[in-house]
PDB file of C-alpha atoms in Angstrom:
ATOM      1  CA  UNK V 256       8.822-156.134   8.887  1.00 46.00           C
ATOM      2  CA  UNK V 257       9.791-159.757   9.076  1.00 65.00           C
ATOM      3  CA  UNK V 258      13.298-160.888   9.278  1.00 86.00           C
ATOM      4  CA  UNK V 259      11.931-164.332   7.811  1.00 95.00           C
ATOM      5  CA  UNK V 260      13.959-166.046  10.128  1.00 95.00           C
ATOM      6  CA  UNK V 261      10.810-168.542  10.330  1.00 91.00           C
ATOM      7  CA  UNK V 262      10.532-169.239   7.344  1.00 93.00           C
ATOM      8  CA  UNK V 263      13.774-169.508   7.026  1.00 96.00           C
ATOM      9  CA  UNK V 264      14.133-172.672   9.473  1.00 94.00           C
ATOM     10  CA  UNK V 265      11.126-173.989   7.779  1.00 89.00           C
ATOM     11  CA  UNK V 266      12.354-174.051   3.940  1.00 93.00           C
ATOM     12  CA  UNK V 267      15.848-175.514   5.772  1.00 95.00           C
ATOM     13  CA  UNK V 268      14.215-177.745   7.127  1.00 90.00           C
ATOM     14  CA  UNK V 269      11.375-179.179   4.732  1.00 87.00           C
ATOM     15  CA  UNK V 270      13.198-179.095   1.611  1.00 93.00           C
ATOM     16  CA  UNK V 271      16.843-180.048  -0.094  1.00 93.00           C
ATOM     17  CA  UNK V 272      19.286-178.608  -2.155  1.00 97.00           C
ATOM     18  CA  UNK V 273      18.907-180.036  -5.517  1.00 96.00           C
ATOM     19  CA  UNK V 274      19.885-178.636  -9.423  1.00 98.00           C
ATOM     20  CA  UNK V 275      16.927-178.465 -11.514  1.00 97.00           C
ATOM     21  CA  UNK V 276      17.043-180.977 -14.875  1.00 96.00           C
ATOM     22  CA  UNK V 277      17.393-177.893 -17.057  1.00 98.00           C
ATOM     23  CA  UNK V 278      19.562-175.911 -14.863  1.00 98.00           C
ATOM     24  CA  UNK V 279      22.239-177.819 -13.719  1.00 98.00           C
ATOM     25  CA  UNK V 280      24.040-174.346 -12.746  1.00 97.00           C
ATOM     26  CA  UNK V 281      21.980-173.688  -9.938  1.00 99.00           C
ATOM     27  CA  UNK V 282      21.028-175.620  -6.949  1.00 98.00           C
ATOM     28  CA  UNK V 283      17.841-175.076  -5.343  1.00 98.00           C
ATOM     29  CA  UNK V 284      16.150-175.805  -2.143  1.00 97.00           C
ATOM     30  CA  UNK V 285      13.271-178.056  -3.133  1.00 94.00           C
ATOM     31  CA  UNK V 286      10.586-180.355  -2.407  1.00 88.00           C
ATOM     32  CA  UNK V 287       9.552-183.946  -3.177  1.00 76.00           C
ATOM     33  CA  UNK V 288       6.230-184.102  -2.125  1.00 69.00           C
ATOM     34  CA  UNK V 289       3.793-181.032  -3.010  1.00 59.00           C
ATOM     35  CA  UNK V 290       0.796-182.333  -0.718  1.00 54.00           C
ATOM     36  CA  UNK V 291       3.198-183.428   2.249  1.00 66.00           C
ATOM     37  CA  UNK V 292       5.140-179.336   2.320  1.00 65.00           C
ATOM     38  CA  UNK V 293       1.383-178.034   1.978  1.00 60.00           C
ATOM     39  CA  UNK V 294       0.689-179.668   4.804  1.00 68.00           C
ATOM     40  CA  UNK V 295       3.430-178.927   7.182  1.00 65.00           C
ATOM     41  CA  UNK V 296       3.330-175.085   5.998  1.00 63.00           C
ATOM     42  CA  UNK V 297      -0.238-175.169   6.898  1.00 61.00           C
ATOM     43  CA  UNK V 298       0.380-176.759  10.439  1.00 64.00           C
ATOM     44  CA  UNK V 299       3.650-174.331  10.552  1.00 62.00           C
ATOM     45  CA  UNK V 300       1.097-171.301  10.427  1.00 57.00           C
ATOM     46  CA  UNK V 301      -1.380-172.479  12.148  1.00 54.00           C
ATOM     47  CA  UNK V 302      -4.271-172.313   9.587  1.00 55.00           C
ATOM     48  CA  UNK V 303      -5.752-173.696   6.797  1.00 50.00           C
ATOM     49  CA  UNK V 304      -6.359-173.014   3.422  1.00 54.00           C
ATOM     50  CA  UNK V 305      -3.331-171.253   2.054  1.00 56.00           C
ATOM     51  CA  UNK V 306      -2.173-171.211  -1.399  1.00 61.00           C
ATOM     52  CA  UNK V 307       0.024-173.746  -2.688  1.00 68.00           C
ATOM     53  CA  UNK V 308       4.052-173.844  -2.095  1.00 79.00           C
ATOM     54  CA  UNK V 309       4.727-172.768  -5.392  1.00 85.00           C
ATOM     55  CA  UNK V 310       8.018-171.633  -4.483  1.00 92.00           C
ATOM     56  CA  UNK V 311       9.593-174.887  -3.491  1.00 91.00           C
ATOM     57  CA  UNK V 312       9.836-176.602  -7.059  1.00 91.00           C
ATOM     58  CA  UNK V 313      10.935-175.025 -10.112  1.00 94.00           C
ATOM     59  CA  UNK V 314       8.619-174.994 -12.693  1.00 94.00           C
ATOM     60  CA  UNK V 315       8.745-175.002 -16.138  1.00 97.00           C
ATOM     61  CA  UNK V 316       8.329-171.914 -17.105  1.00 98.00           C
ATOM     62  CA  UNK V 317      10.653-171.013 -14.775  1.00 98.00           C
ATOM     63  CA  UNK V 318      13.497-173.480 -15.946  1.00 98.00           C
ATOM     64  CA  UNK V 319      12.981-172.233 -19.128  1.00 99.00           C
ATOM     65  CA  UNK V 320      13.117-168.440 -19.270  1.00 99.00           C
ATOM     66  CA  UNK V 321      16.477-169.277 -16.281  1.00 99.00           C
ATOM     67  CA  UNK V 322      18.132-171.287 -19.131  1.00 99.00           C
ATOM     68  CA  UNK V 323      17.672-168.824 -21.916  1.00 99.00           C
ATOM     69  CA  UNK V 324      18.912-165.761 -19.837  1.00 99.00           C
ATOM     70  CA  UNK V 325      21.916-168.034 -18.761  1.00 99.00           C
ATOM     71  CA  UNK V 326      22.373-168.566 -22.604  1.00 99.00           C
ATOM     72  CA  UNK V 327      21.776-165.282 -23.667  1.00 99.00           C
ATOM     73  CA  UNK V 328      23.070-163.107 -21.108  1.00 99.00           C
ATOM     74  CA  UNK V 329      23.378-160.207 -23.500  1.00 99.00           C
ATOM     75  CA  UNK V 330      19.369-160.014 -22.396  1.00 99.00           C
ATOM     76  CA  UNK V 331      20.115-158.995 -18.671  1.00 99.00           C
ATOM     77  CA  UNK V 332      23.670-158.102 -18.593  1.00 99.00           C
ATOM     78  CA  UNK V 333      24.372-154.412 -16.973  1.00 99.00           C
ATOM     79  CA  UNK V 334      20.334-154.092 -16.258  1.00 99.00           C
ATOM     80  CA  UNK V 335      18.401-153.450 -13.450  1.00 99.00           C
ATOM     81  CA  UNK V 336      16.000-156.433 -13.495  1.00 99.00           C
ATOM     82  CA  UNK V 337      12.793-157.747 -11.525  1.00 99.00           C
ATOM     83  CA  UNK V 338      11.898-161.165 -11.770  1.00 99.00           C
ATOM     84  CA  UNK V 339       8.074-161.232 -11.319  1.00 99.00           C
ATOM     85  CA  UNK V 340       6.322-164.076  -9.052  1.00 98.00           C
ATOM     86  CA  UNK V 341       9.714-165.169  -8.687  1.00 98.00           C
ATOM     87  CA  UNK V 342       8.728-168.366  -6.338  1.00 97.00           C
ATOM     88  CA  UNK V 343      12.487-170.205  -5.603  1.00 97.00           C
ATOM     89  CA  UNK V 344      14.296-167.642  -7.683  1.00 99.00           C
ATOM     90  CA  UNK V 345      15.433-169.738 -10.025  1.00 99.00           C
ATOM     91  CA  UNK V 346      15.050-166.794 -12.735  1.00 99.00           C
ATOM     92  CA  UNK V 347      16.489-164.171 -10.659  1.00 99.00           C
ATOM     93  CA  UNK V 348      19.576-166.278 -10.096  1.00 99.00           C
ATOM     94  CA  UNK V 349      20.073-166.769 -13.633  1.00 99.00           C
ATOM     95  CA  UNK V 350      19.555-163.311 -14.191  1.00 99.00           C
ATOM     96  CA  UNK V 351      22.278-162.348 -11.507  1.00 99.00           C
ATOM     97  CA  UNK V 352      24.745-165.215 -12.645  1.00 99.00           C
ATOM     98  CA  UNK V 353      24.286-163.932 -16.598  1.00 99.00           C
ATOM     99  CA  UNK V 354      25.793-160.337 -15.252  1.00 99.00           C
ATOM    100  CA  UNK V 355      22.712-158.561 -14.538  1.00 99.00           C
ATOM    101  CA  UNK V 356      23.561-155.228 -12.259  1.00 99.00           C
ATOM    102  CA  UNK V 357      20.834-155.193  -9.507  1.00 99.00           C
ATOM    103  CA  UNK V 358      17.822-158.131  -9.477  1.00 99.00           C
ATOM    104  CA  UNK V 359      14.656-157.713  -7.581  1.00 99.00           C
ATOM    105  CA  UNK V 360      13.547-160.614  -7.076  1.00 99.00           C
ATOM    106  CA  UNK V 361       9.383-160.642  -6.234  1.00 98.00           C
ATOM    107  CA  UNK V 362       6.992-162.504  -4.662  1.00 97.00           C
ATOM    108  CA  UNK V 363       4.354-162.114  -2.203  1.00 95.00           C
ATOM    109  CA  UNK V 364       4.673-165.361  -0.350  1.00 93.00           C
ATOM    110  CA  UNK V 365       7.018-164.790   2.949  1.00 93.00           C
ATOM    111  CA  UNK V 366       7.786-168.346   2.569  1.00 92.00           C
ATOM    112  CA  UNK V 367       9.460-167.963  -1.280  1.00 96.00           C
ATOM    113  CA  UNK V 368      10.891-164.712  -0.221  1.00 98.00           C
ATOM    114  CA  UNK V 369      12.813-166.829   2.347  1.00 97.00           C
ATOM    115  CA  UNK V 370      13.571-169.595  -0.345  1.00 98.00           C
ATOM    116  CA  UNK V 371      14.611-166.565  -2.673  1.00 99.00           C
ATOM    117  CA  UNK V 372      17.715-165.716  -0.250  1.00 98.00           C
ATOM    118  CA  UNK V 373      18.438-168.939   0.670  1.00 99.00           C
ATOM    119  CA  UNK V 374      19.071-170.160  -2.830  1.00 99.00           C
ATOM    120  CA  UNK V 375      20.554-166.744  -3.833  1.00 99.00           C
ATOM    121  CA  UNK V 376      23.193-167.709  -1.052  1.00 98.00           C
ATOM    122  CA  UNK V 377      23.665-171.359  -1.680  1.00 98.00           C
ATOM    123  CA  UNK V 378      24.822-170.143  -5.619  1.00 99.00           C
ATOM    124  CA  UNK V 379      26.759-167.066  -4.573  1.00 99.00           C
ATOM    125  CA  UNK V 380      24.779-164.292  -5.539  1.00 99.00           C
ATOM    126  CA  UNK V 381      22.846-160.816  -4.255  1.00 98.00           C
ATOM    127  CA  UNK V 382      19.528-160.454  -4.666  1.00 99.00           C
ATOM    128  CA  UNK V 383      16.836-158.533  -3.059  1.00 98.00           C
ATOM    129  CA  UNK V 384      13.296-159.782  -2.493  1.00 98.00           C
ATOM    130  CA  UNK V 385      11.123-156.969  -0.650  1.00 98.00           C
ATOM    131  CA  UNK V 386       7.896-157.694   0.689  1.00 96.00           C
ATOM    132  CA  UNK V 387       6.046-155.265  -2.018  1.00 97.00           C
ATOM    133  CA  UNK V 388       3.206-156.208  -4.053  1.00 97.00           C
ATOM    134  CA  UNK V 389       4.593-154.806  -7.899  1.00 98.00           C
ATOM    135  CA  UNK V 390       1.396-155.216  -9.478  1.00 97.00           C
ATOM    136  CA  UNK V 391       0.202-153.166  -7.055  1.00 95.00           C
ATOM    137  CA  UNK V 392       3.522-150.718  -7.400  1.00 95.00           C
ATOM    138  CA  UNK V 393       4.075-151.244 -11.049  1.00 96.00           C
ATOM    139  CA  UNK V 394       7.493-151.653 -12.696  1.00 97.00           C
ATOM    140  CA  UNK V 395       8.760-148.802 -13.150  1.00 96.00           C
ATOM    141  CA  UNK V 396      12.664-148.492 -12.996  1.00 97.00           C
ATOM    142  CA  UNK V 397      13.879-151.899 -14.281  1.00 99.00           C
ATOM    143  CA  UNK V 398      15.188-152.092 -17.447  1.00 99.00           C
ATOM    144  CA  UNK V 399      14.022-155.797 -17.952  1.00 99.00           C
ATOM    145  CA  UNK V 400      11.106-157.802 -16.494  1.00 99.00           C
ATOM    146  CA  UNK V 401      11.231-161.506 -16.581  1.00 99.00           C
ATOM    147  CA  UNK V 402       8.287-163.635 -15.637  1.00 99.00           C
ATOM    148  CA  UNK V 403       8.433-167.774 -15.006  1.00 96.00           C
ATOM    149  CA  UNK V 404       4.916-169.858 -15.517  1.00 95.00           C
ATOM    150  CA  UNK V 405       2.044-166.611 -13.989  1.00 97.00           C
ATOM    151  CA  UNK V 406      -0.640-167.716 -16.473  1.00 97.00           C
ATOM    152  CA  UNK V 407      -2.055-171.013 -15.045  1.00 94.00           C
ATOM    153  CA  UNK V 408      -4.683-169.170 -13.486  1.00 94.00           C
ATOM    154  CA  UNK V 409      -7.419-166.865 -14.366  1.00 96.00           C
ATOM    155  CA  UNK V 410      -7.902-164.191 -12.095  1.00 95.00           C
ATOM    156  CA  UNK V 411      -3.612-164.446 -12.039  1.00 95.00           C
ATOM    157  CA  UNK V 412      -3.319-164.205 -15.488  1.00 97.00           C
ATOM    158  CA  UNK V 413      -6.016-161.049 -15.637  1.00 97.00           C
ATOM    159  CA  UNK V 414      -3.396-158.917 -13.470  1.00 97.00           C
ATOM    160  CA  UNK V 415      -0.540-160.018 -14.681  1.00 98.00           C
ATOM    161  CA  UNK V 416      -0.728-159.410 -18.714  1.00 98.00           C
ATOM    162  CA  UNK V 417      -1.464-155.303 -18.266  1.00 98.00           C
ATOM    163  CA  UNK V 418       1.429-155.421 -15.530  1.00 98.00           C
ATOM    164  CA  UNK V 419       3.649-157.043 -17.914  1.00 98.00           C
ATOM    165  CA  UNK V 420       2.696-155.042 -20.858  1.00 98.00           C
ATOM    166  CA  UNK V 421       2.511-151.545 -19.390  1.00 98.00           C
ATOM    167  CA  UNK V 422       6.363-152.086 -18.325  1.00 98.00           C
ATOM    168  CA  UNK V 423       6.968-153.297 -21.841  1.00 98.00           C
ATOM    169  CA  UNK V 424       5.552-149.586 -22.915  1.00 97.00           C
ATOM    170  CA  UNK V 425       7.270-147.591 -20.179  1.00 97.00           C
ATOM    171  CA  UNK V 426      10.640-149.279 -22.240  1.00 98.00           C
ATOM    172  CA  UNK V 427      11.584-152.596 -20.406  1.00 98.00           C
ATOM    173  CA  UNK V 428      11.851-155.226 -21.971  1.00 99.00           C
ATOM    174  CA  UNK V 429       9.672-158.387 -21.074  1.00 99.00           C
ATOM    175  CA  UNK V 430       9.913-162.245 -21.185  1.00 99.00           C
ATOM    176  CA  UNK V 431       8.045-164.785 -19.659  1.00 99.00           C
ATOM    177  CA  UNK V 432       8.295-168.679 -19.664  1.00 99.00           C
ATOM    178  CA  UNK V 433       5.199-170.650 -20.401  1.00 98.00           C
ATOM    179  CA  UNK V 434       4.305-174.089 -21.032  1.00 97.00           C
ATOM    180  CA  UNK V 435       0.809-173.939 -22.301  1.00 96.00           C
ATOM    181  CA  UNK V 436      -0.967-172.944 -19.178  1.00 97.00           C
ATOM    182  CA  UNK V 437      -4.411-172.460 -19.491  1.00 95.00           C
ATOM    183  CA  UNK V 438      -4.245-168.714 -19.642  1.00 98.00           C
ATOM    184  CA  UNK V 439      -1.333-167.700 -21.935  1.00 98.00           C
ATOM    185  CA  UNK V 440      -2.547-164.787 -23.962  1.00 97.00           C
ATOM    186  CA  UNK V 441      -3.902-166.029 -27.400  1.00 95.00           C
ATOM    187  CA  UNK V 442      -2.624-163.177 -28.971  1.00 97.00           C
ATOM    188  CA  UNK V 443       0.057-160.486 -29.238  1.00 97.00           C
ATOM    189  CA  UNK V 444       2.821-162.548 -28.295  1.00 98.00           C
ATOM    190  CA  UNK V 445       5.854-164.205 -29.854  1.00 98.00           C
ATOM    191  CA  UNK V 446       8.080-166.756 -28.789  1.00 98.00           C
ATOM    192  CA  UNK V 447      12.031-166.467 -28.993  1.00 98.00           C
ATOM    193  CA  UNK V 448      12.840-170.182 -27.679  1.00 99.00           C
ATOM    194  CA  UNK V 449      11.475-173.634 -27.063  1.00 99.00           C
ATOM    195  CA  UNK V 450      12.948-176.578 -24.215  1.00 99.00           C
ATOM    196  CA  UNK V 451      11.755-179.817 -23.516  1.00 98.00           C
ATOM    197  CA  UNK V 452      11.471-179.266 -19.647  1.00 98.00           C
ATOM    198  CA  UNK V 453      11.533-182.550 -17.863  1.00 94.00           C
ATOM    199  CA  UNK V 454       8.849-182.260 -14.910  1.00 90.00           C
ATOM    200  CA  UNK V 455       7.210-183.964 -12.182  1.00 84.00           C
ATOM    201  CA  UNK V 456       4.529-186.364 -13.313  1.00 83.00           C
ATOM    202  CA  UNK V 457       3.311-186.274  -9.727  1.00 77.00           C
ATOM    203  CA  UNK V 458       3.006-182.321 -10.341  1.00 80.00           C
ATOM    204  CA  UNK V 459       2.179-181.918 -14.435  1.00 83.00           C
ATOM    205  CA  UNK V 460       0.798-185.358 -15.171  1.00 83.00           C
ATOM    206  CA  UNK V 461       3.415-185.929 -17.410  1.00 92.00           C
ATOM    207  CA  UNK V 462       7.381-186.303 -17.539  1.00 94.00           C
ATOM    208  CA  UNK V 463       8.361-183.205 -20.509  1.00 97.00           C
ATOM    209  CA  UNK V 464       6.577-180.194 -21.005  1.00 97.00           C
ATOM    210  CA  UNK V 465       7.185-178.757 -24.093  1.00 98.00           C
ATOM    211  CA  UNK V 466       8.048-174.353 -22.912  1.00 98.00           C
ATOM    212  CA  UNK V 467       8.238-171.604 -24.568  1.00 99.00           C
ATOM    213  CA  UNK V 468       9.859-168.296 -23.983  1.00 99.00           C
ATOM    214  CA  UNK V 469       7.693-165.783 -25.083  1.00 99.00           C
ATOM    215  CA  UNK V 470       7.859-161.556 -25.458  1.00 98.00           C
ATOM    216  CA  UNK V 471       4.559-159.795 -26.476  1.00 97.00           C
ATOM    217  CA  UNK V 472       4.874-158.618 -29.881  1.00 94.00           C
TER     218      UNK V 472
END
């Protein structure tokens, strides 16, 4: 197994520490430029072709569902708690910083895996991030399951509802930030929260997205 020490020295050095506009609790190692980190984690590995550094900004759904467990920690607090395609972490933090007992914090990238610990670190916190695909493993064991902005793609969003509902029916409970990707579920959910994210227009197209946090109902 990996000790991610590359990727490590990458995220240190193609990204900075900066506190998301909703978040201002938690610092984050970041990007500016989506096409130019691409690039350089393309040329880092030595191939083409890989999927996009979601883990170096911190999406909306993300930002979202990180500010309402920070607001509500009665949601996480004591729990054993997996943050799904966690990307930076940003959720997980939260989660940990709002008195959660253990956080998992998932994601099958090495690269955000790397990013996960770093930022866990930089905001004084334990978390885990295993190299384990859960919607291969399921989630069994964690009392809640938080999920940041999975639905913007199809064959994505086709895995990830049954993952996130069958741990909803084994007894966690589940949220998940959205802010109208293409793929939300149209039914059999119900949000608990709105924020006006502000975004990257470079990234969205825009400057707010309006997000919800959402449970299935």
């Amino acid at each position: 197994m990996s000790d991610l020490s590359r990727e490590r020295a990458f995220v240190l050095r193609e990204t900075r520490s900066k506190a998301p506009p909703l978040i201002p609790e938690i610092r984050l190692r970041l990007a500016d430029e989506a096409m130019d980190l691409w690039q350089a984690t393309e040329a880092d590995l030595g191939r083409a072709g890989l999927p996009p550094p979601f883990w170096a900004f911190a999406w909306a759904g993300g930002q979202a569902l990180a500010r309402h467990v920070l607001d509500h920690p009665e949601i996480v607090r004591g729990a054993r708690v997996l943050d799904f395609a966690a990307g930076s972490g940003i959720v997980a933090i939260a989660a940990k910083l709002a008195g959660a007992r253990d956080v998992v914090a998932a994601d099958i990238d090495a690269y955000a895996r790397a990013a996960i610990l770093i930022n866990a670190g930089d905001n004084g916190v334990a978390v885990t991030a295993p190299d384990t695909d859960f919607l291969d493993r399921g989630a069994a064991g964690f009392d809640v399951v938080l999920a940041g902005d999975v639905f913007y793609e199809r064959p994505m969003a086709a895995r990830v509802e049954p993952f996130l509902r069958a741990a909803q029916a084994a007894g966690a409970a589940v949220l998940f930030g959205d802010p109208g990707r293409a793929y939300l579920p149209a039914t059999g959910i119900a949000p608990l929260a709105s924020y006006e994210v502000p975004v990257p227009r470079a990234i969205e197209d825009r400057d707010v997205r309006t997000t919800r946090v959402w449970r299935f109902a």
